[in-house]
Coordinates of C-alpha atoms in Angstrom, one line a residue:
X1 CA 127.1 -71.3 103.2
X2 CA 128.9 -71.5 106.9
X3 CA 129.7 -75.4 106.8
X4 CA 133.3 -76.1 105.5
X5 CA 134.6 -79.2 106.9
X6 CA 138.2 -79.9 105.3
X7 CA 138.2 -83.9 105.7
X8 CA 141.2 -85.2 104.4
X9 CA 144.9 -85.4 106.4
X10 CA 148.5 -85.3 104.7
X11 CA 151.5 -85.6 106.9
X12 CA 153.6 -82.9 105.1
X13 CA 157.1 -81.9 105.8
X14 CA 155.3 -78.9 108.6
X15 CA 152.9 -81.0 109.3
X16 CA 149.3 -82.8 108.9
X17 CA 147.6 -80.4 106.3
X18 CA 143.7 -80.4 106.4
X19 CA 142.3 -80.8 102.4
X20 CA 139.4 -81.9 100.5
X21 CA 139.0 -82.4 96.8
X22 CA 134.9 -80.9 95.4
X23 CA 133.5 -82.0 92.2
X24 CA 134.1 -85.3 90.6
X25 CA 137.5 -86.6 90.3
X26 CA 138.6 -86.8 86.9
X27 CA 137.6 -82.7 86.3
X28 CA 140.1 -80.8 85.4
X29 CA 142.1 -79.8 88.4
X30 CA 141.9 -76.6 90.2
X31 CA 144.1 -75.8 93.3
X32 CA 143.1 -72.8 95.9
X33 CA 145.9 -71.2 98.3
X34 CA 144.9 -69.0 101.0
X35 CA 146.3 -66.4 102.2
X36 CA 147.0 -64.8 106.3
X37 CA 145.1 -64.3 108.6
X38 CA 143.2 -66.6 106.7
X39 CA 142.2 -70.2 105.5
X40 CA 140.8 -71.9 103.2
X41 CA 137.4 -71.1 104.4
X42 CA 137.5 -67.7 102.7
X43 CA 137.1 -69.8 99.7
X44 CA 134.1 -71.5 100.1
X45 CA 131.5 -70.5 97.9
X46 CA 134.0 -69.6 94.5
X47 CA 135.2 -73.2 95.3
X48 CA 131.4 -74.8 95.8
X49 CA 131.1 -72.7 91.8
X50 CA 134.0 -73.6 90.2
X51 CA 133.0 -77.7 91.3
X52 CA 130.0 -77.4 89.0
X53 CA 133.0 -78.2 86.2
X54 CA 135.6 -78.0 87.3
X55 CA 137.6 -81.3 90.5
X56 CA 138.4 -78.4 93.2
X57 CA 141.3 -79.2 95.7
X58 CA 141.4 -76.7 98.8
X59 CA 143.8 -76.7 101.6
X60 CA 144.8 -75.1 105.0
X61 CA 148.5 -74.0 104.9
X62 CA 150.3 -75.6 108.1
X63 CA 149.4 -73.4 110.7
X64 CA 146.4 -71.9 109.9
X65 CA 142.7 -72.9 110.3
X66 CA 142.4 -76.6 111.2
X67 CA 145.3 -77.3 109.7
X68 CA 148.4 -78.1 112.5
X69 CA 149.8 -75.6 114.6
X70 CA 152.4 -76.1 117.1
X71 CA 155.5 -74.7 119.1
X72 CA 158.8 -74.8 116.7
X73 CA 156.6 -75.5 113.5
X74 CA 158.1 -73.9 109.7
X75 CA 155.5 -71.8 108.8
X76 CA 157.5 -69.6 106.7
X77 CA 156.2 -69.1 103.1
X78 CA 159.2 -71.2 102.1
X79 CA 157.9 -73.7 104.2
X80 CA 154.5 -73.5 102.9
X81 CA 155.8 -73.7 98.5
X82 CA 157.8 -76.7 99.3
X83 CA 154.2 -77.9 100.9
X84 CA 152.5 -77.2 97.7
X85 CA 154.7 -79.5 95.9
X86 CA 154.2 -82.3 98.5
X87 CA 150.6 -81.9 97.8
X88 CA 150.4 -81.9 94.2
X89 CA 152.4 -84.8 94.3
X90 CA 150.0 -86.2 96.5
X91 CA 147.0 -85.7 94.6
X92 CA 148.4 -87.0 91.7
X93 CA 148.7 -84.1 90.0
X94 CA 152.9 -83.1 89.6
X95 CA 153.2 -85.3 86.5
X96 CA 152.7 -84.8 83.1
X97 CA 153.6 -81.8 81.2
X98 CA 150.3 -79.3 81.9
X99 CA 149.1 -79.7 85.7
X100 CA 147.0 -78.4 87.8
X101 CA 145.1 -74.3 87.4
X102 CA 146.1 -73.2 90.6
X103 CA 144.5 -70.0 92.2
X104 CA 146.3 -67.8 95.0
X105 CA 145.3 -65.4 97.1
X106 CA 147.3 -63.1 99.3
X107 CA 150.9 -64.5 100.6
X108 CA 149.2 -67.6 98.7
X109 CA 150.5 -66.0 96.0
X110 CA 153.6 -66.3 97.1
X111 CA 153.4 -69.3 97.7
X112 CA 152.4 -70.6 94.6
X113 CA 154.8 -68.4 92.6
X114 CA 157.8 -70.1 94.3
X115 CA 156.6 -73.2 93.7
X116 CA 156.6 -72.9 90.1
X117 CA 160.0 -70.7 89.7
X118 CA 161.7 -72.2 92.3
X119 CA 160.4 -75.5 92.4
X120 CA 159.5 -77.0 89.4
X121 CA 156.0 -77.6 90.0
X122 CA 153.9 -77.1 86.9
X123 CA 150.5 -74.9 85.9
X124 CA 148.3 -75.4 83.2
X125 CA 147.1 -72.1 84.2
X126 CA 148.1 -69.5 87.5
X127 CA 145.5 -66.6 88.7
X128 CA 146.6 -64.7 91.7
X129 CA 143.4 -62.4 93.7
X130 CA 145.7 -59.5 95.5
X131 CA 148.5 -61.6 96.1
X132 CA 151.9 -60.7 98.0
X133 CA 154.2 -60.5 95.2
X134 CA 156.0 -57.1 94.9
X135 CA 158.2 -55.1 97.4
X136 CA 157.8 -53.7 99.6
X137 CA 155.2 -55.3 101.4
X138 CA 153.1 -55.4 105.5
X139 CA 151.5 -52.9 106.5
X140 CA 152.8 -51.1 109.4
X141 CA 150.6 -53.4 111.7
X142 CA 152.1 -56.0 110.1
X143 CA 155.4 -55.1 110.7
X144 CA 155.1 -54.4 114.2
X145 CA 153.9 -57.8 114.6
X146 CA 156.0 -59.2 113.3
X147 CA 158.6 -57.5 115.3
X148 CA 157.5 -58.1 118.6
X149 CA 155.2 -61.4 118.8
X150 CA 156.2 -62.5 122.4
X151 CA 155.3 -58.8 123.2
X152 CA 151.8 -59.6 122.1
X153 CA 151.1 -62.9 122.8
X154 CA 151.0 -62.3 126.4
X155 CA 148.0 -59.9 125.8
X156 CA 145.2 -61.4 127.9
X157 CA 142.4 -63.8 125.9
X158 CA 140.5 -60.5 125.4
X159 CA 142.4 -58.5 124.0
X160 CA 143.8 -61.0 121.8
X161 CA 140.6 -61.9 120.0
X162 CA 139.7 -57.8 119.6
X163 CA 142.9 -57.0 118.4
X164 CA 142.7 -60.3 115.8
X165 CA 139.0 -59.0 114.9
X166 CA 139.8 -55.8 114.5
X167 CA 142.6 -56.9 111.9
X168 CA 140.5 -59.6 109.6
X169 CA 137.6 -57.4 109.4
X170 CA 139.4 -54.4 107.8
X171 CA 140.5 -56.6 104.6
X172 CA 136.7 -56.5 103.9
X173 CA 135.3 -53.3 102.5
X174 CA 132.1 -54.5 102.4
X175 CA 131.9 -56.1 106.0
X176 CA 132.2 -59.3 106.9
X177 CA 128.1 -60.7 108.2
X178 CA 129.3 -61.8 112.5
X179 CA 129.2 -65.5 111.7
X180 CA 131.4 -65.4 109.2
X181 CA 134.4 -63.1 111.1
X182 CA 133.3 -65.9 113.6
X183 CA 134.9 -68.8 111.8
X184 CA 137.6 -66.2 110.2
X185 CA 138.4 -65.1 113.8
X186 CA 138.5 -68.6 115.9
X187 CA 141.0 -70.9 114.8
X188 CA 143.5 -67.9 116.3
X189 CA 142.4 -67.9 119.7
X190 CA 143.0 -70.4 122.6
X191 CA 146.0 -72.3 123.9
X192 CA 147.4 -73.2 120.5
X193 CA 145.5 -70.6 117.7
X194 CA 146.9 -67.5 120.0
X195 CA 150.2 -68.2 119.5
X196 CA 150.0 -69.6 116.1
X197 CA 148.7 -66.1 114.8
X198 CA 151.7 -64.2 116.0
X199 CA 154.4 -67.2 115.1
X200 CA 153.2 -67.0 111.5
X201 CA 153.8 -63.0 110.8
X202 CA 157.3 -63.8 112.6
X203 CA 158.6 -66.3 110.2
X204 CA 157.2 -64.0 107.4
X205 CA 158.5 -61.7 105.4
X206 CA 159.6 -59.3 102.4
X207 CA 162.3 -61.7 101.8
X208 CA 160.6 -64.8 101.0
X209 CA 159.2 -62.3 97.5
X210 CA 162.6 -61.0 97.0
X211 CA 164.1 -64.3 96.2
X212 CA 161.7 -64.1 92.9
X213 CA 160.4 -60.9 92.4
X214 CA 163.0 -60.3 89.4
X215 CA 161.9 -64.0 87.7
X216 CA 158.6 -63.3 87.0
X217 CA 159.4 -62.6 83.3
X218 CA 160.5 -66.4 83.1
X219 CA 156.3 -67.0 83.9
X220 CA 155.7 -69.0 80.2
X221 CA 151.6 -69.7 81.2
X222 CA 148.5 -67.9 80.4
X223 CA 148.1 -65.6 83.6
X224 CA 145.1 -63.1 85.8
X225 CA 145.6 -61.4 88.0
X226 CA 142.4 -60.1 89.9
X227 CA 142.6 -57.2 92.5
X228 CA 139.7 -55.9 94.5
X229 CA 139.5 -52.2 93.6
X230 CA 138.8 -50.9 97.3
X231 CA 141.9 -53.0 98.9
X232 CA 143.2 -51.0 101.4
X233 CA 145.5 -53.4 103.0
X234 CA 147.7 -53.5 99.4
X235 CA 147.2 -50.7 96.7
X236 CA 145.5 -51.6 93.5
X237 CA 148.4 -49.9 91.7
X238 CA 150.8 -53.3 92.5
X239 CA 148.7 -55.4 90.2
X240 CA 149.0 -53.0 87.2
X241 CA 153.3 -53.7 88.5
X242 CA 152.9 -56.6 88.7
X243 CA 150.9 -57.3 85.4
X244 CA 153.3 -55.5 83.7
X245 CA 156.6 -57.9 85.0
X246 CA 154.6 -61.3 84.0
X247 CA 154.1 -62.0 80.0
X248 CA 150.7 -61.8 78.8
X249 CA 149.3 -61.7 81.8
X250 CA 145.7 -60.5 82.0
X251 CA 145.2 -57.9 85.0
X252 CA 140.9 -57.5 86.8
X253 CA 140.4 -54.6 88.9
X254 CA 137.1 -56.0 91.0
X255 CA 134.8 -52.7 91.8
X256 CA 133.6 -52.5 95.4
X257 CA 136.0 -55.1 97.2
X258 CA 138.5 -55.0 99.4
X259 CA 141.5 -57.9 99.7
X260 CA 139.1 -59.7 100.9
X261 CA 137.6 -60.5 97.4
X262 CA 136.2 -63.8 98.1
X263 CA 133.8 -61.7 100.8
X264 CA 133.1 -59.0 99.4
X265 CA 132.4 -59.8 95.5
X266 CA 132.1 -64.0 95.1
X267 CA 130.3 -63.3 92.5
X268 CA 132.1 -61.3 90.3
X269 CA 135.2 -63.4 91.1
X270 CA 133.8 -66.2 90.3
X271 CA 133.1 -65.2 86.5
X272 CA 136.2 -63.5 86.2
X273 CA 137.8 -66.7 87.3
X274 CA 135.8 -69.0 85.9
X275 CA 136.6 -67.8 82.2
X276 CA 139.8 -67.7 82.7
X277 CA 139.9 -71.5 83.7
X278 CA 138.2 -71.9 80.4
X279 CA 140.3 -70.6 78.9
X280 CA 143.5 -71.1 80.1

């Protein structure tokens, strides 16, 4: 289950994007979006399960995982939403009246919402998993790293790695297996990864959700909101607040799961998403 390879490349407006498609072509398409500081790797189990009934598209956002990570790169949430619209067109999912079903985690939620509300992306349905969508957001640690990225980027390699390991670990309520934690941390280390880690935090803040938060009532598609009941990064109360802003939205709390629901409770999350995708 730790094996995860994105075998295709798309040249987007923010650099090379690595992606893959699971399941036979022609099945109902599902697009998965990851959050920060993660990659599509966190979706590996859920993606493989959903691919039994769907064609599942997974990708690493520019600046993350296996995709391009470089100095001067625009990896803001504004840029990621544009890249998503480019990918939907590249995959042949932008035409027609329905579009794919989209599932988005963490800042991927902001990306999916911006693409829909600001760029006219069509989705058949939308599932948001512990999304970054409502003000205020960004933990004290996240804001500190964003304000002082140049300073933190000068940390010795060992201290930086320890910081990232602690930060990623805190997203799980159950605790991450060592091999999974290593896989999530590794892209953020080394000459390319260390500056990339601080770059993506520096470029993102609440303004990217402030621009769309007042428009959530315009969403006119089936919306499922899943939330880890033990999320220490974004409290579950935010899920209730968000559901109240989206007409007809359904909220499901996932027991015994933190912010990384995909790792803490993959079976429960897959079951909730499966029901939503079959009826959405």
